[in-house]
């Protein structure tokens, strides 16, 4: 753009382009200075500029991206929103039962997250769900009040059952959910040995098929749950063992991130029928656990697309309450207390992964203009003719002609009839033709189907200092979409179509699909890289990503900071806790390499080189120090740049 031409771009246009008003649900916005802000309490509450958080993290604690920002007040607000939604629905429907939510620890087992959820949910009698022995031990230690509810799912051996019964002895409402028929005998045996009366639930295998990426969580081929035949058999066994009075709960789960509310309604009604029928069999049930499934609208489209949801949290609560009440009234059975295991909906929004774009890979490099005069290579002359397009040929014809010449250049080069500089010019001119074609198509507003992927092919690649496999595993493994946006410069128009690649040595370490209102984008418009650090935020990453990341290429856990609102602070926040990412030494320890052993091995090699006069003694000392220093450093890149300054407030 010429210097004299002033852009009418604004921060609000950036907010619309990156989808902040849609997927942000009032929690994320852009201010007039072009900074991305988080509003933990919603659109009417105070805001925090994420750029200011980064600046303080570096200036005060020496922590730089890749870095996870946990907005703890937003986490607390999500707990409140869920409980308030169910309480309003119960009041509006005149429902005689209560709501007792639990947080499934598997969604994010980090201590700071679990503690914050329990603290925020204390007034609502919010509990926990465990799916393994380690998770059960966490839950038992964290639930410290009589009557605290703990739902025990997953495969259970006798040790698991003993730990659960320990919780019952301490006065907790611990419910062992039978998910496999073989668990019935184990619970009977261990409860007799310990002399503790268990509290038991049945997980039912619904006929309703799930929907979305986790659709197989329900249906006939589901991994967990009892069939109707097994429920009848289990009920008889428990009655014979004089434990019929211990059956307290019916449970179902139709998968995480259910996008369609109709699927939830059908599942709730079927599960409510199981509840009514089991009560009629003489069991004094107290709870109906509707499991997880409450989604997150990752793309903001409010549709039944797998990365979205066509309902809101209040709608979800109303539909659950209404349908349970309706079925119970029809069967003339008292309504149960409702339990839900909503994990993703609670924790996903509170976490932001921040990475720095440190380099770019371009398709069309700047090349020197050919000197005038002399005979041009025929192939290059043909490409120049296609590029100039003086005859006004259509997009498809130009593209096909250019593709033919590109293939011809590759063949001539392979046969030795084309030198490398000419091949390079041919490739560059091909991409210039493609860029010209795509620009004109966008201007016209119609792109032929054959050329729909042209924009993605032309996109630059921004190299970002992080690992997809460590911090965005669901994107790689399940094609999960996460909203992405720059943290600064939102008042400048983004002009570069780009995809993102990480620093692992793996071709799959990339992000090439992005959220969009109507479809999936295959590139994202970003700003040109300059001298100042360019930070990108990956949003709604608080569910599963923290705990499921792997150590591909030995990139470990990133730095982490916990942020709280604070009116008395100049910037409206304070950093309550910091957690340093793994050092190289710590990561190597996971795979049985001890830093001290590695250092001794290197010292032995350096001593040998010194005795052979390959290196001088002082140089050998410096080389060993370099090696030991690298063991202490973080596993990610350490770009040399000055600390970021806090943005000026308006």
Coordinates of C-alpha atoms in Angstrom, one line a residue:
X1 CA 0.0 0.0 0.0
X2 CA 1.4 3.4 -0.9
X3 CA 2.5 5.5 2.1
X4 CA 0.0 8.2 1.1
X5 CA -2.9 5.7 1.2
X6 CA -4.3 5.4 4.7
X7 CA -5.9 2.1 5.6
X8 CA -9.4 2.1 7.2
X9 CA -8.6 -1.1 9.0
X10 CA -9.5 -1.2 12.7
X11 CA -9.1 -3.5 15.7
X12 CA -12.8 -4.3 15.5
X13 CA -12.3 -5.6 11.9
X14 CA -9.5 -7.8 13.2
X15 CA -11.8 -9.1 15.9
X16 CA -14.4 -10.0 13.4
X17 CA -11.9 -11.7 11.0
X18 CA -10.4 -13.8 13.8
X19 CA -13.9 -14.6 15.2
X20 CA -13.4 -13.1 18.7
X21 CA -17.1 -12.1 19.2
X22 CA -18.3 -15.5 18.1
X23 CA -16.1 -18.1 19.8
X24 CA -15.0 -15.7 22.6
X25 CA -18.5 -15.6 24.1
X26 CA -17.8 -12.2 25.6
X27 CA -14.5 -13.2 27.2
X28 CA -12.2 -12.1 24.4
X29 CA -12.0 -8.8 22.5
X30 CA -9.6 -6.3 20.9
X31 CA -9.0 -2.8 22.3
X32 CA -8.3 0.3 20.3
X33 CA -4.5 0.0 20.6
X34 CA -4.7 -3.4 18.7
X35 CA -4.1 -5.6 21.8
X36 CA -6.1 -8.7 22.4
X37 CA -7.8 -8.7 25.8
X38 CA -9.5 -11.2 28.0
X39 CA -12.6 -10.4 30.1
X40 CA -12.7 -13.2 32.7
X41 CA -16.1 -12.2 34.0
X42 CA -17.8 -11.5 30.6
X43 CA -18.2 -8.6 28.3
X44 CA -19.4 -6.2 31.0
X45 CA -16.4 -7.1 33.3
X46 CA -12.8 -5.8 33.5
X47 CA -10.3 -6.7 30.8
X48 CA -6.7 -7.7 30.8
X49 CA -4.4 -7.2 27.9
X50 CA -2.5 -10.4 27.2
X51 CA 0.5 -8.4 25.8
X52 CA 0.8 -6.9 29.3
X53 CA 0.7 -10.3 30.9
X54 CA 3.5 -11.5 28.6
X55 CA 5.6 -8.4 29.4
X56 CA 5.3 -8.9 33.1
X57 CA 6.0 -12.6 32.9
X58 CA 9.3 -11.8 31.1
X59 CA 10.3 -8.8 33.1
X60 CA 9.5 -10.2 36.5
X61 CA 10.0 -13.9 36.1
X62 CA 12.2 -14.4 33.0
X63 CA 9.5 -16.5 31.3
X64 CA 9.0 -16.3 27.6
X65 CA 6.8 -18.1 25.1
X66 CA 6.0 -20.8 24.4
X67 CA 3.9 -20.2 27.4
X68 CA 0.5 -21.1 28.8
X69 CA -1.6 -18.3 30.4
X70 CA -4.3 -19.6 32.8
X71 CA -6.9 -17.0 33.5
X72 CA -8.1 -18.3 36.8
X73 CA -11.1 -16.0 37.2
X74 CA -12.4 -17.2 33.9
X75 CA -12.1 -20.8 35.1
X76 CA -14.0 -19.9 38.3
X77 CA -16.7 -18.1 36.2
X78 CA -17.3 -21.2 34.0
X79 CA -17.9 -23.2 37.2
X80 CA -20.4 -20.6 38.4
X81 CA -22.1 -20.4 34.9
X82 CA -22.7 -24.2 34.8
X83 CA -24.1 -24.4 38.3
X84 CA -26.3 -21.3 37.8
X85 CA -27.6 -22.7 34.5
X86 CA -28.8 -25.9 36.2
X87 CA -30.2 -24.1 39.2
X88 CA -32.2 -21.7 37.0
X89 CA -33.5 -24.6 34.9
X90 CA -34.6 -26.5 38.0
X91 CA -36.4 -23.5 39.4
X92 CA -38.1 -22.7 36.0
X93 CA -39.3 -26.3 35.6
X94 CA -40.4 -26.7 39.2
X95 CA -38.0 -29.7 39.4
X96 CA -38.1 -31.5 42.7
X97 CA -34.5 -32.7 42.6
X98 CA -31.1 -31.0 42.9
X99 CA -28.1 -30.6 40.7
X100 CA -24.7 -32.0 41.8
X101 CA -22.1 -31.4 39.2
X102 CA -18.7 -33.2 39.2
X103 CA -15.5 -32.3 37.3
X104 CA -13.9 -35.2 35.4
X105 CA -10.3 -35.0 36.4
X106 CA -9.1 -36.6 33.2
X107 CA -9.9 -33.4 31.2
X108 CA -7.2 -31.6 33.1
X109 CA -5.5 -33.2 36.1
X110 CA -3.2 -30.3 37.0
X111 CA -3.4 -29.5 40.7
X112 CA -3.9 -25.8 40.1
X113 CA -6.9 -26.4 37.9
X114 CA -8.6 -29.0 40.2
X115 CA -8.1 -26.9 43.3
X116 CA -9.5 -23.8 41.6
X117 CA -12.6 -25.7 40.4
X118 CA -13.3 -27.1 43.8
X119 CA -12.9 -23.8 45.5
X120 CA -15.2 -22.1 43.0
X121 CA -17.7 -24.9 43.3
X122 CA -17.7 -25.1 47.1
X123 CA -21.0 -23.2 47.5
X124 CA -22.6 -25.5 44.9
X125 CA -21.4 -28.8 46.5
X126 CA -19.4 -29.4 43.3
X127 CA -17.5 -32.7 43.3
X128 CA -15.1 -34.8 41.2
X129 CA -15.1 -37.7 38.8
X130 CA -12.2 -40.2 38.6
X131 CA -11.5 -42.7 35.9
X132 CA -8.3 -44.4 37.2
X133 CA -6.5 -45.2 40.4
X134 CA -4.2 -42.2 40.3
X135 CA -7.1 -39.9 39.6
X136 CA -9.1 -41.6 42.5
X137 CA -6.2 -40.9 44.9
X138 CA -6.2 -37.2 43.8
X139 CA -9.9 -36.9 44.3
X140 CA -9.9 -38.6 47.7
X141 CA -7.3 -36.1 49.0
X142 CA -9.1 -33.1 47.6
X143 CA -12.7 -33.7 48.8
X144 CA -12.6 -32.8 52.4
X145 CA -16.2 -32.3 53.5
X146 CA -18.8 -34.8 54.5
X147 CA -21.1 -35.6 51.6
X148 CA -18.7 -34.4 48.9
X149 CA -19.6 -36.4 45.8
X150 CA -17.1 -38.5 43.9
X151 CA -18.1 -40.6 40.9
X152 CA -15.8 -43.5 40.2
X153 CA -15.7 -44.5 36.5
X154 CA -13.2 -46.6 34.4
X155 CA -11.9 -50.1 34.8
X156 CA -11.7 -51.2 38.5
X157 CA -9.5 -53.8 40.2
X158 CA -9.7 -54.7 43.9
X159 CA -7.2 -51.9 44.8
X160 CA -9.4 -49.3 43.1
X161 CA -12.5 -50.6 44.9
X162 CA -10.7 -50.5 48.3
X163 CA -9.7 -46.9 47.8
X164 CA -13.2 -45.9 46.9
X165 CA -14.6 -47.7 50.0
X166 CA -12.0 -45.8 52.1
X167 CA -13.7 -42.6 50.9
X168 CA -17.1 -43.9 52.1
X169 CA -15.6 -44.7 55.5
X170 CA -14.5 -41.0 55.7
X171 CA -18.1 -39.8 55.0
X172 CA -17.7 -39.0 51.3
X173 CA -20.5 -39.7 48.8
X174 CA -18.3 -42.1 46.7
X175 CA -20.2 -44.0 44.0
X176 CA -18.6 -46.9 42.3
X177 CA -20.1 -47.0 38.7
X178 CA -20.2 -50.5 37.4
X179 CA -19.1 -50.3 33.7
X180 CA -18.2 -54.0 33.2
X181 CA -20.3 -56.9 34.4
X182 CA -17.2 -58.5 36.0
X183 CA -17.0 -55.6 38.5
X184 CA -20.1 -56.7 40.3
X185 CA -18.4 -59.7 41.9
X186 CA -15.3 -57.7 42.8
X187 CA -17.4 -55.0 44.5
X188 CA -19.3 -57.6 46.5
X189 CA -16.1 -59.4 47.6
X190 CA -14.1 -56.3 48.6
X191 CA -17.0 -54.7 50.5
X192 CA -17.5 -57.8 52.5
X193 CA -13.8 -58.0 53.3
X194 CA -13.7 -54.3 54.5
X195 CA -17.1 -54.4 56.1
X196 CA -18.1 -51.2 54.3
X197 CA -21.4 -50.9 52.5
X198 CA -20.7 -49.5 49.0
X199 CA -22.6 -47.0 46.9
X200 CA -23.1 -48.4 43.4
X201 CA -24.1 -47.0 40.0
X202 CA -24.9 -48.7 36.7
X203 CA -23.5 -47.3 33.5
X204 CA -26.0 -48.1 30.8
X205 CA -25.1 -48.8 27.2
X206 CA -27.6 -46.6 25.3
X207 CA -28.9 -47.5 21.8
X208 CA -28.7 -43.8 20.9
X209 CA -25.6 -43.3 18.8
X210 CA -23.3 -40.4 19.7
X211 CA -22.3 -37.6 17.4
X212 CA -19.1 -35.8 16.6
X213 CA -15.5 -37.0 17.0
X214 CA -16.4 -39.2 20.0
X215 CA -19.6 -40.8 18.6
X216 CA -18.4 -44.3 19.4
X217 CA -18.7 -43.6 23.2
X218 CA -22.2 -44.9 23.0
X219 CA -24.1 -47.5 21.1
X220 CA -23.7 -51.3 20.9
X221 CA -20.0 -51.2 20.2
X222 CA -19.2 -48.8 23.1
X223 CA -16.2 -49.6 25.2
X224 CA -18.1 -49.1 28.5
X225 CA -21.5 -49.8 29.9
X226 CA -24.0 -52.6 30.7
X227 CA -26.5 -53.9 28.2
X228 CA -30.1 -54.3 29.4
X229 CA -29.5 -58.0 29.9
X230 CA -26.4 -57.3 32.1
X231 CA -28.3 -54.7 34.2
X232 CA -31.0 -57.2 35.0
X233 CA -28.3 -59.9 35.9
X234 CA -26.3 -57.4 38.0
X235 CA -29.4 -56.3 39.9
X236 CA -30.2 -59.9 40.8
X237 CA -26.6 -60.5 42.0
X238 CA -26.6 -57.5 44.2
X239 CA -30.0 -58.4 45.7
X240 CA -28.7 -61.9 46.5
X241 CA -25.7 -60.4 48.1
X242 CA -28.0 -58.2 50.2
X243 CA -26.6 -55.0 48.5
X244 CA -29.7 -54.0 46.6
X245 CA -30.1 -50.9 48.8
X246 CA -26.6 -49.8 47.7
X247 CA -27.6 -49.1 44.1
X248 CA -27.9 -45.3 44.0
X249 CA -27.2 -44.1 40.5
X250 CA -27.8 -44.6 36.8
X251 CA -25.1 -43.2 34.5
X252 CA -24.6 -42.8 30.7
X253 CA -22.1 -41.0 28.5
X254 CA -22.5 -40.3 24.8
X255 CA -19.1 -38.8 24.2
X256 CA -17.2 -35.5 24.5
X257 CA -18.1 -32.4 22.5
X258 CA -21.5 -33.4 21.4
X259 CA -22.4 -30.8 18.7
X260 CA -26.2 -31.5 18.3
X261 CA -28.6 -30.9 21.1
X262 CA -31.1 -33.4 19.6
X263 CA -28.6 -36.2 20.3
X264 CA -28.4 -35.1 24.0
X265 CA -32.2 -34.9 24.3
X266 CA -32.7 -38.4 22.9
X267 CA -29.9 -39.8 25.1
X268 CA -31.3 -38.2 28.3
X269 CA -34.8 -39.5 27.6
X270 CA -33.5 -43.1 27.1
X271 CA -31.4 -42.9 30.2
X272 CA -34.3 -41.6 32.2
X273 CA -36.3 -44.6 31.1
X274 CA -33.6 -46.9 32.5
X275 CA -33.7 -44.9 35.7
X276 CA -37.5 -45.3 36.0
X277 CA -37.4 -49.0 35.2
X278 CA -34.6 -49.8 37.6
X279 CA -36.5 -48.0 40.4
X280 CA -39.6 -50.0 39.6
X281 CA -37.4 -53.1 40.1
X282 CA -37.2 -52.1 43.8
X283 CA -33.9 -50.1 43.8
X284 CA -34.1 -46.8 45.7
X285 CA -32.1 -44.8 43.2
X286 CA -31.1 -41.2 44.0
X287 CA -29.0 -39.9 41.1
X288 CA -29.1 -39.8 37.3
X289 CA -25.7 -39.0 35.9
X290 CA -25.9 -37.6 32.4
X291 CA -22.1 -37.8 31.8
X292 CA -20.2 -35.4 29.7
X293 CA -20.8 -34.1 26.2
X294 CA -21.5 -30.4 26.9
X295 CA -19.5 -28.8 24.1
X296 CA -17.4 -25.7 23.3
X297 CA -18.1 -23.6 20.2
X298 CA -14.6 -23.6 18.9
X299 CA -15.4 -21.9 15.6
X300 CA -18.3 -19.7 16.8
X301 CA -20.7 -20.9 14.1
X302 CA -23.3 -22.2 16.5
X303 CA -24.0 -25.2 14.3
X304 CA -23.8 -29.0 14.7
X305 CA -20.4 -29.0 13.0
X306 CA -18.0 -31.3 15.1
X307 CA -16.0 -28.3 16.3
X308 CA -19.1 -26.3 17.3
X309 CA -22.4 -26.8 19.1
X310 CA -25.9 -25.7 18.1
X311 CA -27.0 -24.9 21.7
X312 CA -25.9 -22.9 24.7
X313 CA -25.1 -23.9 28.2
X314 CA -28.5 -22.7 29.6
X315 CA -30.3 -24.6 26.7
X316 CA -28.3 -27.7 27.6
X317 CA -29.3 -27.5 31.3
X318 CA -33.0 -26.8 30.5
X319 CA -33.2 -29.7 28.1
X320 CA -31.6 -32.1 30.6
X321 CA -33.9 -31.0 33.4
X322 CA -37.1 -30.9 31.2
X323 CA -36.6 -34.3 29.6
X324 CA -35.8 -36.1 32.9
X325 CA -38.8 -34.6 34.5
X326 CA -41.1 -35.4 31.6
X327 CA -40.1 -39.1 31.5
X328 CA -40.3 -39.5 35.3
X329 CA -43.8 -37.9 35.4
X330 CA -45.0 -40.2 32.7
X331 CA -43.7 -43.2 34.7
X332 CA -45.0 -41.8 38.0
X333 CA -41.5 -42.1 39.5
X334 CA -39.8 -39.5 41.8
X335 CA -37.2 -37.4 39.9
X336 CA -33.5 -38.0 40.6
X337 CA -30.9 -35.6 41.6
X338 CA -29.0 -34.7 38.5
X339 CA -25.2 -35.2 38.1
X340 CA -23.3 -34.0 35.0
X341 CA -19.6 -34.6 34.2
X342 CA -19.0 -31.4 32.1
X343 CA -15.2 -31.0 31.9
X344 CA -14.4 -29.5 28.5
X345 CA -17.0 -26.8 28.9
X346 CA -15.5 -25.7 32.2
X347 CA -11.8 -25.7 31.5
X348 CA -11.3 -25.1 27.8
X349 CA -11.8 -21.3 27.7
X350 CA -9.5 -20.4 30.6
X351 CA -6.2 -21.4 29.0
X352 CA -4.3 -19.6 26.2
X353 CA -1.2 -21.0 24.6
X354 CA 1.1 -18.2 23.4
X355 CA 3.8 -18.9 20.8
X356 CA 6.2 -16.7 18.9
X357 CA 6.5 -16.7 15.1
X358 CA 10.3 -16.8 14.6
X359 CA 10.7 -17.3 10.9
X360 CA 8.8 -17.6 7.6
X361 CA 8.9 -19.9 4.6
X362 CA 7.8 -18.2 1.4
X363 CA 6.6 -19.7 -1.9
X364 CA 7.6 -16.7 -4.0
X365 CA 11.0 -15.4 -3.0
X366 CA 12.2 -12.0 -4.2
X367 CA 14.5 -12.5 -7.2
X368 CA 16.6 -10.2 -9.3
X369 CA 15.0 -8.9 -12.4
X370 CA 16.4 -10.3 -15.6
X371 CA 18.7 -8.0 -17.5
X372 CA 17.2 -6.5 -20.7
X373 CA 18.6 -7.6 -24.0
X374 CA 19.8 -11.0 -25.1
X375 CA 17.8 -14.0 -26.0
X376 CA 15.6 -15.3 -23.1
X377 CA 15.4 -19.0 -22.5
X378 CA 12.2 -20.2 -24.4
X379 CA 10.7 -21.8 -21.3
X380 CA 11.1 -18.6 -19.3
X381 CA 9.7 -16.6 -22.2
X382 CA 6.6 -18.8 -22.3
X383 CA 6.1 -18.4 -18.5
X384 CA 6.5 -14.6 -18.9
X385 CA 3.8 -14.6 -21.6
X386 CA 1.4 -16.5 -19.3
X387 CA 2.2 -14.1 -16.5
X388 CA 1.6 -11.0 -18.6
X389 CA -1.6 -12.4 -20.0
X390 CA -2.0 -9.8 -22.7
X391 CA -4.5 -12.0 -24.5
X392 CA -6.8 -12.0 -21.4
X393 CA -7.0 -15.8 -21.0
X394 CA -9.2 -17.3 -18.3
X395 CA -8.0 -18.4 -14.9
X396 CA -8.2 -22.2 -15.6
X397 CA -6.4 -21.9 -18.9
X398 CA -3.6 -19.8 -17.5
X399 CA -3.2 -22.3 -14.6
X400 CA -3.1 -25.3 -16.9
X401 CA -0.6 -23.6 -19.1
X402 CA 1.6 -22.7 -16.2
X403 CA 1.3 -26.2 -14.7
X404 CA 2.5 -27.7 -18.0
X405 CA 5.5 -25.4 -18.1
X406 CA 6.4 -26.1 -14.5
X407 CA 6.3 -29.9 -15.3
X408 CA 8.4 -29.3 -18.4
X409 CA 11.0 -27.4 -16.4
X410 CA 11.3 -30.3 -14.0
X411 CA 11.7 -32.8 -16.8
X412 CA 14.3 -30.8 -18.6
X413 CA 16.2 -30.3 -15.3
X414 CA 16.2 -34.0 -14.6
X415 CA 17.5 -34.8 -18.1
X416 CA 20.3 -32.2 -17.7
X417 CA 19.0 -29.8 -20.3
X418 CA 18.2 -27.0 -17.8
X419 CA 20.6 -25.5 -15.3
X420 CA 19.7 -24.7 -11.7
X421 CA 19.4 -20.9 -12.0
X422 CA 16.9 -21.3 -14.9
X423 CA 15.0 -23.9 -13.0
X424 CA 14.8 -21.6 -10.0
X425 CA 13.5 -18.7 -12.2
X426 CA 10.9 -21.0 -13.8
X427 CA 9.6 -22.1 -10.4
X428 CA 9.4 -18.5 -9.1
X429 CA 7.5 -17.4 -12.2
X430 CA 5.1 -20.3 -11.8
X431 CA 4.2 -19.2 -8.3
X432 CA 3.9 -15.6 -9.5
X433 CA 1.4 -16.7 -12.1
X434 CA -0.6 -18.6 -9.4
X435 CA -0.6 -15.6 -7.1
X436 CA -1.8 -13.4 -9.9
X437 CA -4.6 -15.9 -10.8
X438 CA -5.7 -16.2 -7.2
X439 CA -5.8 -12.4 -6.6
X440 CA -8.0 -11.9 -9.7
X441 CA -10.3 -14.7 -8.7
X442 CA -10.8 -13.3 -5.2
X443 CA -11.5 -9.9 -6.8
X444 CA -14.1 -11.5 -9.0
X445 CA -15.7 -13.4 -6.1
X446 CA -15.8 -16.8 -7.9
X447 CA -13.2 -19.5 -7.6
X448 CA -13.5 -22.6 -9.8
X449 CA -13.5 -25.9 -7.8
X450 CA -10.2 -27.0 -9.4
X451 CA -8.6 -23.9 -8.0
X452 CA -10.1 -23.9 -4.5
X453 CA -6.9 -25.1 -2.9
X454 CA -4.8 -22.5 -4.7
X455 CA -4.9 -20.1 -1.7
X456 CA -3.6 -22.8 0.6
X457 CA -0.8 -23.7 -1.8
X458 CA 0.3 -20.0 -2.0
X459 CA 0.2 -19.4 1.7
X460 CA 3.5 -18.7 3.5
X461 CA 4.5 -20.8 6.4
X462 CA 5.2 -19.1 9.7
X463 CA 7.6 -21.1 11.9
X464 CA 6.4 -21.0 15.5
X465 CA 8.4 -21.8 18.5
X466 CA 6.4 -24.7 20.0
X467 CA 5.5 -28.4 19.4
X468 CA 2.1 -29.4 18.1
X469 CA 2.6 -32.8 19.6
X470 CA 3.2 -31.4 23.1
X471 CA 0.8 -28.5 23.2
X472 CA -1.9 -29.2 20.6
X473 CA -2.1 -32.9 20.4
X474 CA -5.8 -33.0 19.6
X475 CA -5.2 -30.9 16.5
X476 CA -2.7 -33.5 15.2
X477 CA -4.5 -36.6 16.3
X478 CA -8.2 -35.6 15.8
X479 CA -8.2 -32.6 13.5
X480 CA -9.6 -30.5 16.4
X481 CA -9.8 -26.8 15.5
X482 CA -8.7 -24.1 17.9
X483 CA -9.1 -20.4 17.4
X484 CA -5.9 -18.6 16.7
X485 CA -5.2 -14.8 16.6
X486 CA -2.3 -12.4 17.1
X487 CA -2.0 -10.8 20.5
X488 CA -1.0 -7.4 19.1
X489 CA -1.1 -5.3 15.9
X490 CA -4.9 -5.9 15.6
X491 CA -5.3 -2.3 14.5
X492 CA -3.2 -3.1 11.4
X493 CA -4.6 -5.0 8.5
X494 CA -3.2 -8.6 8.2
X495 CA -1.9 -9.1 4.7
X496 CA -0.1 -12.4 4.6
X497 CA -2.0 -15.6 4.0
X498 CA -0.1 -18.2 6.2
X499 CA -0.2 -21.6 7.7
X500 CA 1.8 -22.4 10.9
X501 CA 4.6 -25.0 11.4
X502 CA 6.2 -26.0 14.6
X503 CA 9.9 -26.6 15.3
X504 CA 9.7 -30.4 15.4
X505 CA 11.4 -32.6 12.8
X506 CA 8.1 -34.0 11.6
X507 CA 6.0 -33.0 8.6
X508 CA 2.8 -33.4 10.7
X509 CA 4.0 -30.7 13.1
X510 CA 1.8 -28.0 11.5
X511 CA -1.5 -26.1 11.7
X512 CA -3.1 -25.8 8.3
X513 CA -6.8 -25.7 9.2
X514 CA -8.3 -22.8 11.0
X515 CA -11.8 -21.9 12.3
X516 CA -14.2 -20.1 10.1
X517 CA -17.8 -19.1 10.3
X518 CA -19.1 -21.2 7.4
X519 CA -16.3 -23.7 6.7
X520 CA -12.7 -24.5 7.6
X521 CA -10.0 -22.1 6.5
X522 CA -6.8 -23.5 5.0
X523 CA -4.8 -20.4 5.7
X524 CA -4.9 -17.5 8.2
X525 CA -4.2 -13.9 7.4
X526 CA -1.4 -12.6 9.6
X527 CA 0.9 -9.6 9.7
X528 CA 4.4 -9.4 8.2
X529 CA 7.1 -10.3 10.6
X530 CA 9.3 -7.4 11.8
X531 CA 12.0 -6.7 14.3
X532 CA 9.6 -7.0 17.3
X533 CA 8.4 -10.4 18.5
X534 CA 5.2 -11.5 16.9
X535 CA 3.0 -13.5 19.3
X536 CA 0.1 -15.7 18.4
X537 CA -2.5 -17.0 20.8
X538 CA -4.1 -20.5 20.6
X539 CA -7.4 -20.2 22.5
X540 CA -9.8 -22.6 24.2
X541 CA -6.9 -25.1 24.8
X542 CA -7.6 -25.9 28.5
X543 CA -9.2 -29.3 28.0
X544 CA -6.9 -32.3 27.5
X545 CA -4.1 -30.5 25.7
X546 CA -2.1 -29.9 29.0
X547 CA -2.0 -33.5 30.0
X548 CA -2.1 -35.4 26.7
X549 CA 1.0 -33.8 25.1
X550 CA 3.8 -36.1 24.2
X551 CA 7.6 -35.7 24.1
X552 CA 8.1 -35.9 20.4
X553 CA 11.6 -34.6 19.6
X554 CA 11.9 -34.2 23.4
X555 CA 10.2 -30.9 23.6
X556 CA 8.7 -30.7 27.1
X557 CA 6.2 -28.8 29.0
X558 CA 6.1 -25.1 28.3
X559 CA 6.2 -22.2 30.8
X560 CA 3.0 -21.4 32.6
X561 CA 1.6 -18.5 34.5
X562 CA -1.6 -18.1 36.5
X563 CA -3.3 -14.7 36.2
X564 CA -6.0 -13.2 38.5
X565 CA -8.0 -10.0 38.3
X566 CA -6.9 -7.2 40.7
X567 CA -8.5 -3.8 40.7
X568 CA -5.7 -2.2 42.7
X569 CA -3.0 -3.1 40.2
X570 CA -2.3 -0.6 37.3
X571 CA -3.0 -3.2 34.6
X572 CA -5.9 -4.8 36.4
X573 CA -4.2 -8.2 37.0
X574 CA -1.5 -9.9 39.0
X575 CA 0.5 -13.1 38.3
X576 CA -0.3 -15.4 41.2
X577 CA 1.9 -18.3 40.3
X578 CA 4.5 -19.3 37.7
X579 CA 5.6 -22.7 36.6
X580 CA 8.8 -23.1 34.6
X581 CA 8.8 -25.4 31.6
X582 CA 10.9 -28.5 31.5
X583 CA 14.6 -28.1 31.1
X584 CA 16.5 -30.3 28.8
X585 CA 17.9 -32.2 31.8
X586 CA 14.4 -32.9 33.1
X587 CA 13.1 -34.1 29.8
X588 CA 16.1 -36.4 29.3
X589 CA 15.5 -37.9 32.7
X590 CA 12.1 -39.2 31.5
X591 CA 13.8 -41.5 29.0
X592 CA 16.5 -42.7 31.5
X593 CA 19.3 -40.3 30.6
X594 CA 20.9 -38.7 33.7
X595 CA 22.5 -35.3 33.1
X596 CA 25.4 -36.2 35.3
X597 CA 26.1 -39.4 33.3
X598 CA 25.9 -37.5 30.0
X599 CA 28.3 -34.8 31.3
X600 CA 30.8 -37.5 32.5
X601 CA 30.6 -39.1 29.0
X602 CA 31.2 -35.8 27.3
X603 CA 34.1 -34.9 29.7
X604 CA 35.7 -38.3 28.8
X605 CA 35.6 -37.5 25.1
X606 CA 36.9 -33.9 25.6
X607 CA 39.8 -35.2 27.8
X608 CA 40.7 -37.7 25.1
X609 CA 40.6 -34.9 22.5
X610 CA 42.8 -32.8 24.8
X611 CA 45.4 -35.5 25.3
X612 CA 45.5 -36.0 21.5
X613 CA 46.0 -32.2 21.1
X614 CA 42.8 -32.0 19.0
X615 CA 41.6 -29.2 21.4
X616 CA 43.5 -27.1 23.8
X617 CA 42.8 -27.5 27.6
X618 CA 41.1 -24.1 28.0
X619 CA 39.0 -24.8 24.9
X620 CA 38.0 -28.2 26.3
X621 CA 36.8 -26.5 29.5
X622 CA 34.7 -24.1 27.5
X623 CA 33.2 -26.9 25.4
X624 CA 32.2 -28.9 28.5
X625 CA 30.7 -25.8 30.0
X626 CA 28.7 -25.2 26.8
X627 CA 27.4 -28.7 27.0
X628 CA 26.4 -28.5 30.7
X629 CA 24.7 -25.1 30.2
X630 CA 22.6 -26.6 27.4
X631 CA 21.4 -29.3 29.8
X632 CA 20.0 -26.6 32.1
X633 CA 18.3 -24.6 29.3
X634 CA 14.7 -25.0 28.1
X635 CA 14.1 -27.4 25.2
X636 CA 12.5 -24.8 22.9
X637 CA 14.3 -22.1 20.8
X638 CA 15.6 -19.1 22.6
X639 CA 15.3 -16.2 20.1
X640 CA 17.6 -13.3 21.0
X641 CA 15.3 -10.2 21.4
X642 CA 14.7 -7.5 23.9
X643 CA 12.0 -7.9 26.5
X644 CA 8.6 -6.8 25.3
X645 CA 7.3 -3.5 26.7
X646 CA 3.8 -3.0 28.0
X647 CA 1.5 -1.3 25.6
X648 CA 0.5 2.3 26.3
X649 CA -3.0 2.6 27.7
X650 CA -5.4 5.0 26.1

